[in-house]
Coordinates of C-alpha atoms in Angstrom, one line a residue:
M143 CA 0.1 -0.1 -0.2
P144 CA 1.3 3.2 -1.0
A145 CA 2.4 5.7 1.8
M146 CA -0.6 7.7 1.5
S147 CA -3.0 8.4 4.8
C148 CA -6.6 8.2 5.1
D149 CA -6.7 11.7 6.2
N150 CA -4.3 13.1 3.0
R151 CA -7.3 10.7 1.0
D152 CA -9.9 13.0 2.8
K153 CA -8.3 15.8 1.9
L154 CA -8.3 15.3 -1.6
L155 CA -12.1 14.1 -1.9
Q156 CA -12.5 17.6 -0.4
S157 CA -11.4 19.4 -3.0
L158 CA -13.5 17.2 -5.9
E159 CA -16.3 19.1 -7.0
I160 CA -18.3 15.9 -7.6
L161 CA -18.2 14.8 -3.7
A162 CA -17.8 18.7 -2.4
D163 CA -21.7 18.0 -0.8
L164 CA -20.8 14.7 1.3
D165 CA -20.8 15.3 5.2
A166 CA -17.4 14.6 6.8
E167 CA -18.2 10.9 7.9
T168 CA -19.4 9.9 4.6
R169 CA -16.6 11.2 2.6
S170 CA -14.2 9.6 5.2
A171 CA -15.7 6.4 4.4
L172 CA -15.1 6.6 1.5
A173 CA -11.5 7.8 1.8
R174 CA -11.3 4.4 3.4
E175 CA -12.6 2.3 0.6
M176 CA -10.1 3.9 -2.1
D177 CA -6.7 2.5 -2.7
A178 CA -3.6 4.5 -3.9
I179 CA -2.5 3.1 -7.6
A180 CA 0.9 4.1 -9.1
V181 CA 0.6 4.3 -12.7
T182 CA 3.7 4.4 -15.0
R183 CA 4.3 6.6 -18.0
G184 CA 2.6 5.2 -20.9
E185 CA 0.2 2.8 -19.1
A186 CA -3.4 2.5 -19.8
L187 CA -5.6 3.5 -16.9
L188 CA -9.1 2.4 -18.7
R189 CA -9.8 1.2 -22.4
Q190 CA -13.1 2.2 -24.3
G191 CA -15.2 -0.5 -24.5
D192 CA -14.5 -2.6 -20.8
A193 CA -16.7 -2.5 -18.4
A194 CA -16.6 0.8 -16.1
D195 CA -16.5 -1.1 -12.6
N196 CA -14.3 1.4 -10.8
M197 CA -13.7 5.0 -10.9
F198 CA -10.5 6.7 -9.8
I199 CA -9.2 10.6 -8.7
V200 CA -5.8 11.9 -10.0
V201 CA -3.7 12.6 -6.8
S202 CA -1.3 13.6 -9.4
G203 CA 0.5 13.2 -12.7
R204 CA -1.3 13.9 -15.9
F205 CA -3.5 11.6 -17.8
A206 CA -4.6 11.8 -21.6
V207 CA -8.1 11.1 -23.3
L208 CA -7.9 9.1 -26.3
L209 CA -10.6 8.0 -28.3
D210 CA -10.2 4.6 -30.8
G211 CA -8.7 5.8 -34.0
R212 CA -7.5 9.3 -33.6
R213 CA -4.1 9.6 -32.7
T214 CA -4.3 13.4 -31.0
P215 CA -6.3 13.2 -27.4
V216 CA -9.4 15.1 -26.7
A217 CA -8.8 16.0 -23.4
E218 CA -6.2 16.1 -20.4
I219 CA -6.7 15.1 -16.8
G220 CA -4.7 16.5 -14.0
P221 CA -4.7 16.6 -10.1
G222 CA -7.8 16.5 -8.1
Q223 CA -9.9 15.3 -11.1
P224 CA -11.9 12.4 -11.4
I225 CA -11.6 9.6 -14.0
G226 CA -14.3 7.4 -15.3
E227 CA -17.4 8.9 -13.1
I228 CA -19.6 9.0 -15.3
A229 CA -19.7 5.3 -17.1
F230 CA -18.5 4.2 -13.2
L231 CA -22.3 6.2 -11.7
A232 CA -24.7 5.7 -15.0
G233 CA -23.8 2.0 -15.7
G234 CA -22.2 1.0 -18.7
Q235 CA -18.6 0.9 -20.6
R236 CA -16.1 3.0 -21.0
T237 CA -16.5 5.7 -23.7
A238 CA -12.8 6.5 -24.2
T239 CA -9.1 5.2 -23.0
V240 CA -7.2 7.2 -20.6
T241 CA -3.0 7.2 -20.4
A242 CA -0.8 7.9 -18.2
L243 CA 0.8 10.7 -19.6
R244 CA 3.7 10.6 -17.0
D245 CA 4.2 8.1 -13.6
S246 CA 0.9 9.5 -11.8
L247 CA -0.6 8.6 -8.9
V248 CA -4.7 7.9 -8.5
L249 CA -6.9 6.7 -5.8
R250 CA -9.4 3.8 -7.0
L251 CA -13.0 2.7 -6.0
E252 CA -14.2 -0.5 -7.0
R253 CA -18.0 -1.3 -7.9
A254 CA -18.2 -3.5 -4.8
D255 CA -16.8 -1.2 -2.6
F256 CA -19.3 1.9 -3.8
D257 CA -22.2 -0.4 -3.5
K258 CA -21.2 -1.2 0.7
L259 CA -20.5 2.2 1.1
T260 CA -24.2 3.4 -0.5
A261 CA -25.9 0.6 1.7
S262 CA -24.7 1.9 5.0
H263 CA -24.7 5.7 3.6
P264 CA -27.9 5.8 1.6
Q265 CA -27.4 9.8 1.0
L266 CA -24.4 8.8 -0.9
W267 CA -26.1 7.4 -3.7
R268 CA -28.5 10.5 -3.5
L269 CA -25.9 13.1 -3.2
V270 CA -23.2 11.6 -6.9
T271 CA -26.7 11.1 -8.4
V272 CA -27.7 14.5 -8.1
A273 CA -24.0 15.3 -8.9
L274 CA -24.0 13.4 -11.9
A275 CA -26.7 14.8 -13.5
R276 CA -25.2 18.5 -13.3
R277 CA -21.9 17.3 -14.6
V278 CA -23.7 15.6 -17.8
A279 CA -25.9 19.1 -18.4
D280 CA -23.1 21.0 -18.1
L281 CA -20.9 18.9 -20.6
N282 CA -24.2 18.9 -22.8
A283 CA -24.3 22.8 -22.4
A284 CA -20.6 24.1 -22.9
R285 CA -17.3 22.2 -23.1
P286 CA -15.7 22.7 -20.1
A287 CA -12.3 24.6 -19.9
P288 CA -9.3 22.2 -20.7
P289 CA -7.0 21.5 -17.8
D290 CA -3.9 23.6 -17.3
P291 CA -1.3 21.9 -20.0
R292 CA 1.5 24.2 -18.5
P293 CA 4.2 21.6 -16.9
R294 CA 5.0 21.8 -13.0
T295 CA 7.5 18.5 -13.3
I296 CA 10.5 18.9 -15.5
A297 CA 13.4 16.6 -16.4
I298 CA 16.8 17.6 -17.7
I299 CA 18.6 15.2 -19.7
R300 CA 21.8 15.6 -21.2
A301 CA 22.1 16.3 -25.0
G302 CA 24.9 15.2 -27.4
S303 CA 28.1 14.2 -25.8
S304 CA 28.4 16.7 -23.3
K305 CA 27.5 17.1 -19.7
V306 CA 24.8 19.3 -18.0
P307 CA 26.8 21.8 -16.0
P308 CA 25.3 22.1 -12.2
S309 CA 25.6 26.0 -12.5
F310 CA 23.1 25.5 -15.3
V311 CA 20.6 23.6 -13.3
S312 CA 21.0 25.9 -10.2
A313 CA 20.8 29.0 -12.6
L314 CA 17.4 27.7 -14.2
G315 CA 15.8 26.5 -10.5
D316 CA 16.3 30.3 -9.9
A317 CA 14.9 31.8 -13.1
L318 CA 12.1 29.5 -12.8
G319 CA 11.1 30.8 -8.9
R320 CA 11.3 34.6 -10.9
A321 CA 9.2 33.8 -13.0
T322 CA 6.4 32.1 -11.0
Q323 CA 2.9 34.1 -10.0
R324 CA 2.5 32.0 -7.0
R325 CA 2.4 34.6 -4.5
H326 CA 2.2 33.4 -0.6
H327 CA 3.0 30.4 -1.2
R328 CA 4.3 28.6 1.9
G329 CA 6.5 26.2 0.4
R330 CA 9.5 26.0 -1.7
R331 CA 8.8 27.3 -5.0
V332 CA 11.3 25.2 -7.4
Q333 CA 12.8 21.8 -6.1
I334 CA 15.8 20.2 -7.8
V335 CA 16.0 16.7 -7.4
D336 CA 18.9 14.9 -8.3
A337 CA 20.0 10.8 -7.5
A338 CA 21.4 11.6 -4.1
R339 CA 18.2 13.7 -3.1
A340 CA 16.0 11.2 -4.3
A341 CA 17.9 8.5 -1.9
E342 CA 17.4 11.2 1.0
M343 CA 13.7 11.0 0.1
L344 CA 12.2 7.8 -0.3
P345 CA 11.7 5.2 2.3
R346 CA 14.6 2.7 3.0
A347 CA 15.0 0.2 0.2
A348 CA 12.2 2.0 -2.1
L349 CA 12.3 1.0 -5.5
L350 CA 12.2 3.6 -7.6
D351 CA 9.3 2.1 -9.7
S352 CA 7.2 1.4 -6.6
A353 CA 4.2 2.7 -5.3
E354 CA 6.3 4.4 -2.3
A355 CA 8.6 6.3 -4.2
T356 CA 6.1 7.8 -6.7
S357 CA 3.9 8.6 -3.9
A358 CA 7.1 10.5 -1.9
F359 CA 8.1 12.4 -5.3
N360 CA 4.3 13.5 -6.0
D361 CA 4.1 14.8 -2.7
L362 CA 7.1 16.8 -3.1
E363 CA 5.4 18.1 -6.6
R364 CA 2.0 19.0 -4.9
Q365 CA 4.2 21.8 -2.6
S366 CA 6.0 23.1 -4.9
D367 CA 5.3 24.7 -7.8
F368 CA 8.2 23.1 -10.1
V369 CA 10.0 19.9 -9.4
V370 CA 13.4 20.1 -11.6
Y371 CA 14.6 16.5 -11.9
V372 CA 18.1 16.1 -12.9
A373 CA 19.1 12.8 -14.7
G374 CA 22.6 11.1 -14.5
N375 CA 24.9 11.0 -17.8
D376 CA 24.0 7.4 -18.2
L377 CA 20.6 5.9 -18.6
D378 CA 20.3 3.8 -15.5
G379 CA 17.0 3.5 -13.2
W380 CA 17.3 7.1 -11.7
S381 CA 17.7 8.6 -15.0
D382 CA 14.6 6.7 -16.8
K383 CA 12.5 7.4 -13.5
V384 CA 13.3 10.8 -14.1
I385 CA 12.2 10.8 -17.9
R386 CA 9.1 8.9 -17.0
Q387 CA 8.2 11.6 -13.8
A388 CA 8.4 14.7 -15.9
D389 CA 5.8 16.6 -17.8
I390 CA 8.7 18.0 -20.1
A391 CA 12.1 16.7 -20.9
L392 CA 14.9 19.4 -21.4
H393 CA 17.3 18.0 -23.6
V394 CA 20.4 20.3 -22.7
G395 CA 23.7 20.2 -24.6
E396 CA 26.6 22.8 -24.9
F397 CA 26.4 24.2 -28.7
T398 CA 30.0 23.1 -29.4
A399 CA 29.7 19.7 -28.1
D400 CA 29.4 16.3 -30.7
A401 CA 25.3 16.6 -31.7
G402 CA 24.9 13.0 -32.5
P403 CA 21.6 11.7 -29.9
N404 CA 22.8 10.0 -26.5
P405 CA 20.9 7.0 -25.1
L406 CA 19.0 9.2 -22.7
E407 CA 17.5 11.2 -25.6
Q408 CA 16.5 8.0 -27.4
R409 CA 14.7 6.9 -24.5
A410 CA 13.0 10.3 -24.2
A411 CA 11.8 9.9 -27.2
T412 CA 10.0 6.8 -26.9
L413 CA 8.3 8.2 -23.9
L414 CA 7.6 11.6 -24.5
P415 CA 5.6 13.1 -27.7
A416 CA 8.1 15.8 -29.5
S417 CA 5.5 18.6 -27.9
S418 CA 7.0 17.8 -24.4
R419 CA 10.8 18.0 -25.4
R420 CA 12.7 20.9 -25.8
L421 CA 16.3 21.5 -26.7
V422 CA 18.4 23.8 -25.2
L423 CA 21.9 25.0 -26.1
L424 CA 24.2 26.6 -24.2
H425 CA 26.9 29.1 -25.1
D426 CA 29.3 30.6 -23.0
R427 CA 28.6 33.9 -24.1
R428 CA 26.4 35.8 -26.7
R429 CA 27.8 36.3 -30.2
A430 CA 26.8 35.0 -33.8
I431 CA 25.2 31.5 -34.2
T432 CA 26.0 29.1 -37.0
G433 CA 25.4 25.6 -37.6
T434 CA 22.2 24.7 -34.9
A435 CA 21.1 22.9 -38.1
R436 CA 23.1 20.2 -36.9
W437 CA 21.6 19.9 -33.7
L438 CA 18.0 20.0 -35.0
K439 CA 18.8 17.1 -37.6
D440 CA 18.0 14.0 -35.8
R441 CA 16.0 15.1 -32.9
D442 CA 11.9 16.4 -33.4
V443 CA 11.4 18.5 -30.5
A444 CA 8.8 21.2 -29.8
M445 CA 11.3 24.2 -29.8
H446 CA 15.0 25.1 -29.4
H447 CA 16.7 27.9 -27.4
H448 CA 19.7 29.1 -27.3
V449 CA 21.1 30.1 -23.9
A450 CA 24.2 32.5 -23.3
L451 CA 25.3 31.3 -20.1
D452 CA 26.7 35.1 -19.3
T453 CA 23.2 36.5 -20.2
P454 CA 20.8 35.9 -17.2
D455 CA 17.4 37.0 -19.9
D456 CA 18.1 34.1 -21.9
L457 CA 17.5 31.5 -18.7
T458 CA 14.6 34.2 -18.1
R459 CA 13.5 33.9 -21.5
L460 CA 13.5 29.9 -21.4
A461 CA 11.6 29.8 -17.6
R462 CA 8.8 31.7 -19.3
F463 CA 8.6 29.3 -22.0
L464 CA 8.6 26.3 -19.7
K465 CA 5.8 28.0 -17.1
G466 CA 3.7 29.2 -20.2
T467 CA 3.9 33.3 -20.0
A468 CA 6.0 33.9 -23.0
I469 CA 5.9 37.1 -24.4
G470 CA 4.9 36.5 -28.1
L471 CA 4.8 39.4 -31.2
I472 CA 2.4 38.9 -34.1
A473 CA 2.7 41.1 -37.0
C474 CA 0.3 41.2 -40.0
G475 CA 1.2 41.9 -43.6
G476 CA 0.1 45.1 -45.5
G477 CA 3.1 46.2 -47.9
A478 CA 3.9 50.0 -46.8
L479 CA 1.9 50.1 -44.2
C480 CA 3.3 47.3 -42.2
T481 CA 6.0 50.4 -41.1
A482 CA 4.0 51.2 -38.3
Q483 CA 5.1 48.6 -36.7
I484 CA 8.3 50.2 -36.5
G485 CA 7.0 52.5 -34.1
L486 CA 4.6 50.5 -31.9
F487 CA 7.5 48.3 -31.5
R488 CA 9.6 51.1 -30.7
A489 CA 7.2 52.4 -28.0
L490 CA 6.8 49.1 -26.6
T491 CA 10.8 48.3 -25.9
E492 CA 11.0 51.7 -24.3
A493 CA 8.6 50.8 -22.0
G494 CA 11.1 48.1 -20.8
L495 CA 9.1 44.8 -22.7
S496 CA 11.3 42.5 -24.2
F497 CA 9.6 39.8 -26.5
D498 CA 9.9 36.0 -25.9
M499 CA 8.9 34.8 -29.7
M500 CA 8.1 36.7 -32.7
G501 CA 6.6 35.8 -36.1
G502 CA 4.6 37.5 -38.7
T503 CA 3.1 37.4 -42.6
S504 CA 4.4 39.2 -45.2
G505 CA 5.6 42.7 -44.4
G506 CA 5.3 41.4 -40.8
S507 CA 7.4 38.7 -41.0
A508 CA 10.4 41.1 -42.2
F509 CA 10.0 43.6 -39.6
T510 CA 9.7 40.7 -36.6
G511 CA 12.4 39.0 -38.0
A512 CA 14.4 42.2 -38.5
F513 CA 13.5 42.7 -34.6
A514 CA 14.1 39.2 -33.6
L515 CA 17.4 39.7 -34.9
G516 CA 18.1 42.2 -32.7
R517 CA 18.3 45.3 -34.9
N518 CA 16.5 48.6 -33.6
A519 CA 14.2 50.6 -34.7
D520 CA 15.9 53.7 -36.3
D521 CA 18.3 51.2 -38.2
I522 CA 14.7 49.3 -39.7
E523 CA 13.1 52.5 -41.0
A524 CA 17.2 53.3 -42.7
A525 CA 16.7 49.9 -44.3
V526 CA 13.6 50.3 -45.3
H527 CA 14.2 53.9 -46.8
D528 CA 16.8 52.6 -48.7
M529 CA 15.6 49.2 -50.0
F530 CA 12.5 50.8 -51.2
V531 CA 13.0 54.8 -51.3
V532 CA 16.3 54.8 -52.8
N533 CA 16.9 51.7 -54.6
R534 CA 13.2 51.3 -55.9
A535 CA 12.8 47.3 -54.3
M536 CA 8.6 47.7 -55.7
R537 CA 8.8 50.0 -58.4
R538 CA 11.2 48.5 -61.0
L539 CA 8.6 46.7 -63.7
T540 CA 9.0 43.6 -66.2
L541 CA 7.2 41.7 -68.6
P542 CA 4.2 40.5 -66.8
R543 CA 5.3 37.1 -68.1
Y544 CA 6.0 35.4 -64.5
S545 CA 4.9 38.8 -62.3
L546 CA 4.7 42.5 -62.6
I547 CA 8.0 43.4 -60.8
D548 CA 11.8 42.4 -61.5
H549 CA 12.2 40.0 -58.7
K550 CA 15.7 40.0 -59.4
H551 CA 16.2 43.2 -58.4
F552 CA 13.9 43.3 -55.5
D553 CA 15.7 39.9 -54.5
A554 CA 18.7 41.4 -54.5
Q555 CA 17.9 44.2 -52.0
L556 CA 15.9 41.8 -49.4
A557 CA 19.1 39.6 -49.7
R558 CA 21.0 42.4 -48.5
Y559 CA 19.3 42.5 -44.8
Y560 CA 18.2 38.6 -44.5
G561 CA 20.6 36.8 -47.2
G562 CA 23.2 34.2 -45.1
L563 CA 21.1 33.8 -41.6
A564 CA 19.6 31.1 -41.1
I565 CA 16.1 30.9 -38.4
E566 CA 17.3 28.4 -36.1
D567 CA 20.6 30.2 -35.2
M568 CA 18.3 33.0 -34.0
W569 CA 18.8 34.5 -30.2
I570 CA 15.1 34.9 -30.4
P571 CA 12.8 31.9 -31.8
F572 CA 11.0 33.4 -35.0
F573 CA 8.5 32.3 -37.5
A574 CA 7.0 33.4 -41.1
V575 CA 4.2 32.0 -42.7
S576 CA 3.5 31.6 -46.3
T577 CA 0.8 29.9 -48.6
N578 CA 1.7 26.6 -49.9
L579 CA -0.2 26.5 -53.4
S580 CA 1.0 23.1 -54.0
R581 CA -0.2 21.5 -51.2
N582 CA -3.1 24.3 -50.6
R583 CA -2.4 24.6 -46.9
L584 CA -0.3 27.5 -44.4
N585 CA 3.4 26.8 -44.4
H586 CA 5.3 27.1 -41.1
H587 CA 8.8 28.6 -41.6
R588 CA 10.9 27.9 -38.3
T589 CA 13.9 26.6 -39.5
G590 CA 16.3 27.3 -43.0
D591 CA 17.4 30.2 -44.7
L592 CA 15.8 33.7 -43.3
W593 CA 16.0 35.1 -46.2
T594 CA 14.2 32.8 -48.3
A595 CA 11.4 32.4 -45.1
V596 CA 10.6 36.3 -45.6
R597 CA 10.8 36.0 -49.2
A598 CA 8.3 33.3 -49.5
S599 CA 6.1 34.9 -47.1
S600 CA 5.8 38.2 -48.7
A601 CA 5.5 37.0 -52.5
I602 CA 2.4 38.8 -53.5
P603 CA 0.7 37.0 -56.2
V604 CA 0.9 39.0 -59.6
V605 CA 3.2 41.2 -58.1
L606 CA 6.2 39.0 -57.6
P607 CA 6.6 35.3 -58.5
P608 CA 6.1 32.6 -56.2
Y609 CA 9.1 31.1 -54.1
Y610 CA 9.6 27.7 -55.7
T611 CA 11.1 25.2 -52.9
A612 CA 13.9 22.5 -54.0
D613 CA 11.1 19.9 -53.9
G614 CA 9.0 21.5 -56.3
E615 CA 6.2 23.5 -54.1
M616 CA 4.8 27.2 -54.9
L617 CA 5.0 29.3 -52.2
V618 CA 2.7 32.6 -52.0
D619 CA 2.3 35.5 -49.5
G620 CA 0.7 34.5 -46.5
C621 CA -2.1 36.9 -45.9
L622 CA -4.0 34.6 -48.4
L623 CA -5.0 32.1 -45.6
D624 CA -3.3 34.2 -42.6
N625 CA -2.7 37.4 -42.5
V626 CA -2.7 37.8 -38.8
P627 CA -1.2 34.4 -37.8
I628 CA -2.4 34.4 -34.1
K629 CA -3.4 31.0 -34.0
T630 CA 0.2 29.7 -35.3
M631 CA 1.8 31.5 -32.1
H632 CA -0.6 30.1 -30.2
E633 CA 0.5 26.5 -31.3
L634 CA 3.8 26.7 -31.2
K635 CA 3.7 28.4 -26.7
S636 CA 1.3 29.3 -24.4
G637 CA 1.3 32.8 -22.9
P638 CA 0.2 36.4 -23.7
N639 CA 1.2 38.2 -27.3
V640 CA 0.9 41.5 -28.8
V641 CA -1.2 41.4 -31.9
M642 CA 0.1 44.2 -34.6
S643 CA -2.4 44.8 -37.4
F644 CA -4.4 48.1 -38.5
E645 CA -7.4 49.1 -39.8
V646 CA -8.1 49.2 -43.7
P647 CA -8.0 52.2 -45.2
E648 CA -11.4 53.1 -46.7
L649 CA -10.8 53.7 -50.2
E650 CA -12.5 56.4 -51.2
R651 CA -15.2 56.5 -54.0
F652 CA -13.8 57.3 -57.1
D653 CA -16.3 59.3 -59.9
V654 CA -15.6 56.4 -62.6
A655 CA -17.7 54.9 -64.9
Y656 CA -16.5 51.2 -66.0
D657 CA -17.2 52.4 -69.9
D658 CA -14.6 54.5 -69.5
L659 CA -11.8 52.0 -68.5
P660 CA -9.6 51.9 -71.8
S661 CA -8.9 48.9 -74.2
R662 CA -5.7 47.5 -74.4
S663 CA -4.7 49.6 -78.2
A664 CA -6.0 52.7 -76.4
L665 CA -4.1 52.5 -73.1
L666 CA -0.9 51.3 -75.1
A667 CA -1.5 54.5 -77.5
Q668 CA -2.2 56.6 -74.6
S669 CA 1.1 55.7 -72.6
L670 CA 3.4 55.5 -75.8
N671 CA 2.0 59.3 -76.9
P672 CA 4.6 61.8 -74.5
F673 CA 2.2 64.6 -75.5
A674 CA -0.5 62.9 -74.1
R675 CA -1.9 63.8 -70.4
R676 CA -1.6 61.3 -68.0
S677 CA -4.8 62.8 -66.1
A678 CA -6.9 61.1 -69.4
F679 CA -6.9 58.4 -67.8
P680 CA -9.7 57.5 -65.3
R681 CA -8.8 57.5 -61.4
A682 CA -9.3 54.5 -60.4
P683 CA -7.1 51.8 -58.5
G684 CA -4.2 50.0 -60.3
V685 CA -4.1 46.6 -60.7
V686 CA -1.6 46.1 -57.6
S687 CA -3.5 48.3 -55.3
V688 CA -6.9 46.4 -55.9
L689 CA -4.7 43.0 -55.5
L690 CA -3.3 44.0 -52.0
R691 CA -7.0 44.9 -51.1
S692 CA -8.4 42.0 -52.1
L693 CA -5.6 39.9 -50.1
M694 CA -6.5 41.9 -46.8
A695 CA -10.1 40.6 -46.9
N696 CA -9.6 37.7 -44.4
R697 CA -8.2 40.3 -42.0
Q698 CA -11.3 40.7 -40.4
D699 CA -11.7 37.1 -38.8
F700 CA -8.3 37.1 -37.0
T701 CA -9.8 38.1 -34.1
R702 CA -11.8 34.7 -33.4
N703 CA -8.4 33.1 -32.5
M704 CA -7.2 35.8 -30.0
T705 CA -7.5 34.9 -25.9
D706 CA -7.9 37.1 -23.1
E707 CA -4.3 37.3 -22.7
D708 CA -3.7 38.6 -25.6
L709 CA -3.3 42.8 -26.7
L710 CA -4.6 43.9 -30.1
M711 CA -2.8 46.9 -31.5
I712 CA -4.3 48.9 -34.1
P713 CA -2.7 52.3 -34.4
P714 CA -4.0 55.1 -36.6
L715 CA -2.7 55.9 -39.9
P716 CA -1.8 59.2 -42.0
E717 CA -4.9 60.5 -43.9
N718 CA -4.7 58.8 -47.5
A719 CA -1.6 56.1 -46.3
S720 CA -1.9 53.3 -48.9
F721 CA -0.4 49.8 -49.7
L722 CA 2.3 51.0 -52.1
D723 CA 3.4 54.3 -50.9
W724 CA 7.1 53.7 -49.5
T725 CA 7.7 57.2 -49.1
R726 CA 5.5 57.9 -46.3
H727 CA 7.5 55.3 -44.1
A728 CA 8.8 57.5 -41.9
D729 CA 5.6 59.3 -41.2
I730 CA 3.6 55.9 -40.5
A731 CA 6.2 54.7 -38.1
A732 CA 6.0 58.0 -36.2
Q733 CA 2.3 58.1 -36.3
A734 CA 2.1 54.8 -34.9
Y735 CA 5.1 55.6 -32.3
A736 CA 3.2 59.0 -31.0
W737 CA 0.0 57.2 -30.4
A738 CA 1.7 54.0 -29.1
K739 CA 3.7 56.3 -26.4
H740 CA 0.5 58.3 -25.8
E741 CA -1.8 54.8 -24.5
L742 CA 1.1 54.1 -22.6
D743 CA 1.2 57.0 -20.5
R744 CA -2.8 56.8 -20.0
E745 CA -3.5 55.0 -16.6
D746 CA -6.5 53.6 -18.0
S747 CA -5.5 52.7 -21.4
A748 CA -5.9 48.6 -22.1
I749 CA -2.1 48.7 -23.5
N750 CA -0.9 50.1 -20.3
A751 CA -3.3 47.8 -18.0
W752 CA -2.0 44.7 -20.5
L753 CA 1.0 45.7 -19.8
R754 CA 1.0 45.9 -16.1
T755 CA -0.7 42.7 -16.1
V756 CA 2.3 40.6 -18.0
T757 CA 5.0 42.3 -15.9
M758 CA 3.3 42.2 -12.4
D759 CA 4.3 39.1 -11.6
E760 CA 7.7 39.2 -12.5
L761 CA 8.3 42.7 -11.2
A762 CA 7.0 41.3 -8.3
A763 CA 9.2 38.2 -7.8
S764 CA 12.4 39.9 -8.2
H765 CA 12.1 42.3 -5.6

């Protein structure tokens, strides 16, 4: 029998909503009949179609709810939640398979024990029947919010040929302690457990796979915000337990070491999904990075993080990713109007906000790419002027066989600022989105050539030719499918985001008769006549202007993907600003900056309130 007293089981039952109305005597009787069961990672607690002859309550750990024929879990179940109670109380068969996502501990109640209890405590059946009816009604009315998916137990295993520096483990523990939002917590925020500490915790002669060991570790987890388990250098019993006990595994390697996956990593890959594994690459100091691709070649991980050991902000950023509070920056497309993002970024960073991940579509991918590279607002504005005003990157027309604009000239200008850089070598995680016309789906650029990602994401159909990949796929501007890629950011991380967008300028009404639009011959003759007045052309929008407005049409749907944690910033634009007028980039950026500064200075503004919310806990912890 695991080392869990009846009193502890009673306290757990008190916290369970379905049994909250039971009196103390009945609840204690129920606690005495329940058995504590240790469940190993990957073990099925119950299977779809089996008889529902028992129910469970999660003491600690996490479980996935799976339906036959589907690989993706429909829900996750965490501590304090019941498992299988509806089928158990209503009678019938299991409607899903429930599998442990890590080593867990549950309380089990058998049908015979429940029947005995209801015979001696009739009120138990009446109360749970009412609770069951309420639960079913709630399920039919609206899907309940899923449990918090953010990890609380972290395994640190070495990556490649290097060992994990003890200084990194302690520094990460400190960073997690600063990042936690729990205030007035009586226990220690972060516990670090290595093999020696585990030996001190466990009862004498207790096996790592025993219920006693699982109970001891789970008791520690209940008392802490985070438990960091540190594996040994070899795949022994302790290291295997570390991997099985964790919600998430960090593969930690020194960047200069041999990158081949070791047995610890191979074991983690068999037990944990890619979404629960991250690669952390350590550097002695900040410098330009090249060669990260060799680390990613043989690993399927959710994300990789570069950490300079002489830069505390890198560890703080990693801690925010682990806690689910990493701050994202999302930027939309929109041609020259995207220069407003320079002003917004300048104002936010001046207010002390730093971003942990950035990404965007079309022009937004170009600007967030520059931000993520660490380039300041002044340098970016100068680059915009050089590329689009001085060198007229979007003004050199060509014969319209493949596009309207000479892409060779445009590509050469773009390469001056983004060429020779790899996304995976960036200190700040970055993504761009393009539209894959070969597969009719959104294409995510998270690794590979940065220039390629920005070029593909910005390939406005007709204006520029598509970007063709080495395997023949055709990529065009991401705004066709997702001009404001909030959903992509949410899929990559939890936590708040700044969403930079703008109102599509109202198109003034033109006094143009459709029949006045000239024919090909008339247009050609008038264009070749040096004495013809250009004002003779109808004052209707040109082909590129109409095309860009068409591509922006899906912008109005993006807010459905926003959460309460996200901040939407829509700055005003100068009068008559247009998608193609790059000569006004300075005015557009300056007006956005002035607006953002004004909003940040107003105590009652939504931007100011959001900024206080996302920084409050970290500032409080740092003091």
